GROMACS .gro file of C-alpha atoms in nm:
model
  189
    1PRO     CA    1   2.326   4.889  -6.957
    2PRO     CA    2   2.296   4.836  -6.580
    3ASN     CA    3   2.334   5.208  -6.491
    4GLU     CA    4   2.063   5.326  -6.727
    5PRO     CA    5   1.742   5.434  -6.549
    6PRO     CA    6   1.417   5.266  -6.644
    7THR     CA    7   1.230   5.433  -6.928
    8ASP     CA    8   0.942   5.548  -6.711
    9ALA     CA    9   1.185   5.723  -6.470
   10VAL     CA   10   1.340   5.915  -6.760
   11GLN     CA   11   0.999   6.026  -6.880
   12GLN     CA   12   0.906   6.150  -6.532
   13GLN     CA   13   1.216   6.373  -6.520
   14HIS     CA   14   1.117   6.575  -6.827
   15PRO     CA   15   0.827   6.819  -6.812
   16PRO     CA   16   0.574   6.812  -7.092
   17GLU     CA   17   0.648   7.034  -7.389
   18TYR     CA   18   0.517   7.387  -7.366
   19HIS     CA   19   0.291   7.487  -7.653
   20GLY     CA   20   0.180   7.827  -7.530
   21ASP     CA   21  -0.124   7.912  -7.326
   22LYS     CA   22  -0.450   7.750  -7.412
   23ALA     CA   23  -0.742   7.989  -7.405
   24GLU     CA   24  -0.922   7.783  -7.141
   25ASP     CA   25  -0.618   7.811  -6.905
   26LEU     CA   26  -0.608   8.192  -6.914
   27PRO     CA   27  -0.792   8.431  -6.685
   28ASP     CA   28  -1.124   8.544  -6.833
   29ASP     CA   29  -1.005   8.903  -6.879
   30THR     CA   30  -0.709   8.802  -7.099
   31ARG     CA   31  -0.851   8.519  -7.312
   32ASP     CA   32  -0.944   8.738  -7.606
   33LEU     CA   33  -0.627   8.948  -7.606
   34PRO     CA   34  -0.363   8.908  -7.875
   35ASP     CA   35  -0.043   8.736  -7.759
   36ASN     CA   36   0.160   9.057  -7.761
   37GLU     CA   37  -0.092   9.232  -7.534
   38ARG     CA   38  -0.105   8.934  -7.298
   39ASN     CA   39   0.275   8.936  -7.284
   40ARG     CA   40   0.280   9.312  -7.219
   41GLN     CA   41   0.038   9.269  -6.929
   42ARG     CA   42   0.246   8.987  -6.785
   43SER     CA   43   0.560   9.199  -6.815
   44GLU     CA   44   0.391   9.481  -6.628
   45GLN     CA   45   0.280   9.242  -6.353
   46VAL     CA   46   0.635   9.109  -6.315
   47LYS     CA   47   0.769   9.464  -6.303
   48GLU     CA   48   0.514   9.562  -6.037
   49GLU     CA   49   0.614   9.263  -5.822
   50PHE     CA   50   0.981   9.344  -5.864
   51ILE     CA   51   0.924   9.707  -5.765
   52ALA     CA   52   0.727   9.597  -5.456
   53SER     CA   53   1.016   9.368  -5.353
   54TRP     CA   54   1.273   9.638  -5.428
   55ASN     CA   55   1.083   9.889  -5.216
   56GLY     CA   56   1.070   9.638  -4.929
   57TYR     CA   57   1.447   9.599  -4.949
   58ARG     CA   58   1.494   9.977  -4.959
   59LYS     CA   59   1.269  10.029  -4.657
   60TYR     CA   60   1.389   9.751  -4.430
   61ALA     CA   61   1.738   9.643  -4.540
   62TRP     CA   62   1.898   9.918  -4.750
   63GLY     CA   63   2.273   9.862  -4.778
   64HIS     CA   64   2.257   9.523  -4.613
   65ASP     CA   65   2.283   9.188  -4.785
   66GLU     CA   66   1.938   9.038  -4.741
   67LEU     CA   67   1.590   9.126  -4.626
   68CYS     CA   68   1.427   8.873  -4.395
   69PRO     CA   69   1.065   8.929  -4.506
   70ASN     CA   70   0.891   8.772  -4.205
   71SER     CA   71   1.075   8.979  -3.945
   72MET     CA   72   1.134   9.286  -4.167
   73ARG     CA   73   1.496   9.281  -4.052
   74HIS     CA   74   1.819   9.244  -4.243
   75LYS     CA   75   2.092   8.983  -4.251
   76ASP     CA   76   2.454   9.025  -4.359
   77TRP     CA   77   2.718   8.779  -4.475
   78GLY     CA   78   2.962   8.894  -4.213
   79GLY     CA   79   2.717   8.846  -3.930
   80PRO     CA   80   2.585   9.104  -3.685
   81HIS     CA   81   2.914   9.299  -3.669
   82SER     CA   82   2.914   9.349  -4.047
   83ARG     CA   83   2.766   9.642  -4.233
   84GLY     CA   84   2.692   9.421  -4.531
   85LEU     CA   85   2.796   9.432  -4.894
   86ALA     CA   86   2.451   9.525  -5.028
   87LEU     CA   87   2.426   9.190  -5.205
   88THR     CA   88   2.058   9.236  -5.288
   89ALA     CA   89   2.134   9.571  -5.451
   90VAL     CA   90   2.424   9.424  -5.649
   91ASP     CA   91   2.208   9.127  -5.755
   92ALA     CA   92   1.933   9.365  -5.868
   93LEU     CA   93   2.147   9.602  -6.077
   94SER     CA   94   2.101   9.419  -6.408
   95THR     CA   95   1.730   9.369  -6.351
   96LEU     CA   96   1.684   9.736  -6.266
   97TRP     CA   97   1.856   9.831  -6.591
   98ILE     CA   98   1.667   9.581  -6.808
   99MET     CA   99   1.334   9.693  -6.661
  100GLY     CA  100   1.414  10.055  -6.741
  101LEU     CA  101   1.415  10.162  -6.376
  102ARG     CA  102   1.694  10.416  -6.425
  103GLN     CA  103   1.637  10.618  -6.107
  104GLU     CA  104   1.646  10.303  -5.895
  105PHE     CA  105   1.948  10.178  -6.091
  106ASP     CA  106   2.139  10.502  -6.030
  107GLU     CA  107   2.047  10.490  -5.661
  108ALA     CA  108   2.171  10.129  -5.633
  109VAL     CA  109   2.492  10.210  -5.824
  110ARG     CA  110   2.562  10.495  -5.584
  111LEU     CA  111   2.504  10.262  -5.289
  112VAL     CA  112   2.734   9.983  -5.411
  113THR     CA  113   3.010  10.211  -5.542
  114GLU     CA  114   3.018  10.489  -5.282
  115PHE     CA  115   2.876  10.358  -4.956
  116VAL     CA  116   2.953   9.986  -4.934
  117ASP     CA  117   3.273   9.921  -4.741
  118TYR     CA  118   3.468   9.649  -4.920
  119ASP     CA  119   3.743   9.677  -4.657
  120GLN     CA  120   3.541   9.526  -4.373
  121ASP     CA  121   3.702   9.270  -4.144
  122ILE     CA  122   3.475   8.991  -4.268
  123SER     CA  123   3.545   8.659  -4.432
  124VAL     CA  124   3.368   8.580  -4.757
  125SER     CA  125   3.339   8.291  -4.997
  126VAL     CA  126   3.565   8.354  -5.295
  127PHE     CA  127   3.323   8.174  -5.526
  128GLU     CA  128   3.007   8.351  -5.405
  129THR     CA  129   3.172   8.692  -5.401
  130THR     CA  130   3.301   8.637  -5.754
  131ILE     CA  131   2.969   8.528  -5.902
  132ARG     CA  132   2.753   8.774  -5.709
  133VAL     CA  133   2.954   9.088  -5.641
  134VAL     CA  134   3.216   9.098  -5.915
  135ALA     CA  135   2.987   8.954  -6.184
  136GLY     CA  136   2.696   9.172  -6.071
  137LEU     CA  137   2.904   9.488  -6.093
  138LEU     CA  138   3.056   9.390  -6.429
  139SER     CA  139   2.725   9.290  -6.587
  140ALA     CA  140   2.567   9.620  -6.478
  141TYR     CA  141   2.867   9.804  -6.622
  142GLU     CA  142   2.830   9.619  -6.952
  143LEU     CA  143   2.451   9.650  -6.974
  144SER     CA  144   2.461  10.022  -6.903
  145GLY     CA  145   2.689  10.080  -7.199
  146GLU     CA  146   3.014  10.086  -7.004
  147SER     CA  147   2.927  10.440  -6.900
  148ASN     CA  148   2.976  10.414  -6.525
  149ASP     CA  149   3.342  10.369  -6.442
  150ALA     CA  150   3.258  10.344  -6.071
  151LEU     CA  151   3.100  10.002  -6.136
  152LEU     CA  152   3.414   9.882  -6.312
  153GLY     CA  153   3.636  10.033  -6.043
  154SER     CA  154   3.442   9.862  -5.764
  155ALA     CA  155   3.456   9.528  -5.946
  156VAL     CA  156   3.833   9.557  -5.989
  157TYR     CA  157   3.875   9.660  -5.625
  158VAL     CA  158   3.679   9.360  -5.497
  159MET     CA  159   3.857   9.121  -5.735
  160ASP     CA  160   4.195   9.250  -5.617
  161LYS     CA  161   4.092   9.152  -5.264
  162LEU     CA  162   3.980   8.807  -5.378
  163LEU     CA  163   4.306   8.748  -5.564
  164HIS     CA  164   4.482   8.700  -5.229
  165ALA     CA  165   4.305   8.363  -5.205
  166PHE     CA  166   4.499   8.250  -5.514
  167ASN     CA  167   4.830   8.293  -5.333
  168THR     CA  168   4.869   7.920  -5.271
  169THR     CA  169   5.133   7.664  -5.362
  170THR     CA  170   4.905   7.522  -5.632
  171ALA     CA  171   4.746   7.849  -5.752
  172ILE     CA  172   4.411   7.686  -5.677
  173PRO     CA  173   4.239   7.944  -5.460
  174HIS     CA  174   4.135   7.889  -5.104
  175GLN     CA  175   3.760   7.901  -5.051
  176THR     CA  176   3.751   8.185  -4.800
  177VAL     CA  177   3.926   8.521  -4.778
  178ASN     CA  178   3.908   8.806  -4.530
  179LEU     CA  179   3.843   9.133  -4.714
  180LYS     CA  180   4.049   9.342  -4.473
  181THR     CA  181   4.336   9.121  -4.361
  182HIS     CA  182   4.359   8.921  -4.687
  183GLU     CA  183   4.403   8.600  -4.487
  184HIS     CA  184   4.272   8.303  -4.681
  185TRP     CA  185   4.197   7.942  -4.602
  186ASN     CA  186   3.975   7.646  -4.671
  187PRO     CA  187   3.708   7.568  -4.414
  188ASP     CA  188   3.771   7.263  -4.197
  189TRP     CA  189   3.474   7.082  -4.344
   0.00000   0.00000   0.00000
């Protein structure tokens, strides 16, 4: 068929199959370790890197959406007048739980359920807020055994604000909604 890519292009799109680490590709200090020990060490390294990143966020951008690592400053969805929605903390909730970092998890839950102001006069993407904030809160609620009703309550509260964007003639939501005024629209682009 005319729309089918050449065979060599298809082969270039697919990475080679993974067959595990070959002993010669491993660092010298892990070559003789059993697979489970190598995996444990890798898990610990990943956890250490995550904790280092988490601590950087806590130190330089706590409660804000993003840490700008080069400047050690923060950035928020709503711009400089916003106090942020703690997007990094919400994004990290599930990872904190899975890694067994309960103290950090509890601290992040307290931040996103007690201190984040979801009534700010800022405009947000309905899609991004749904997949990051609402889904992040709900997945943390589910992973933690549905034991923290504040996570569920915050998710419902945010979703109620996003629902205003569905108040259209077609019931297809507008792309943007203001969290405080509930105005909603599609960007000009």
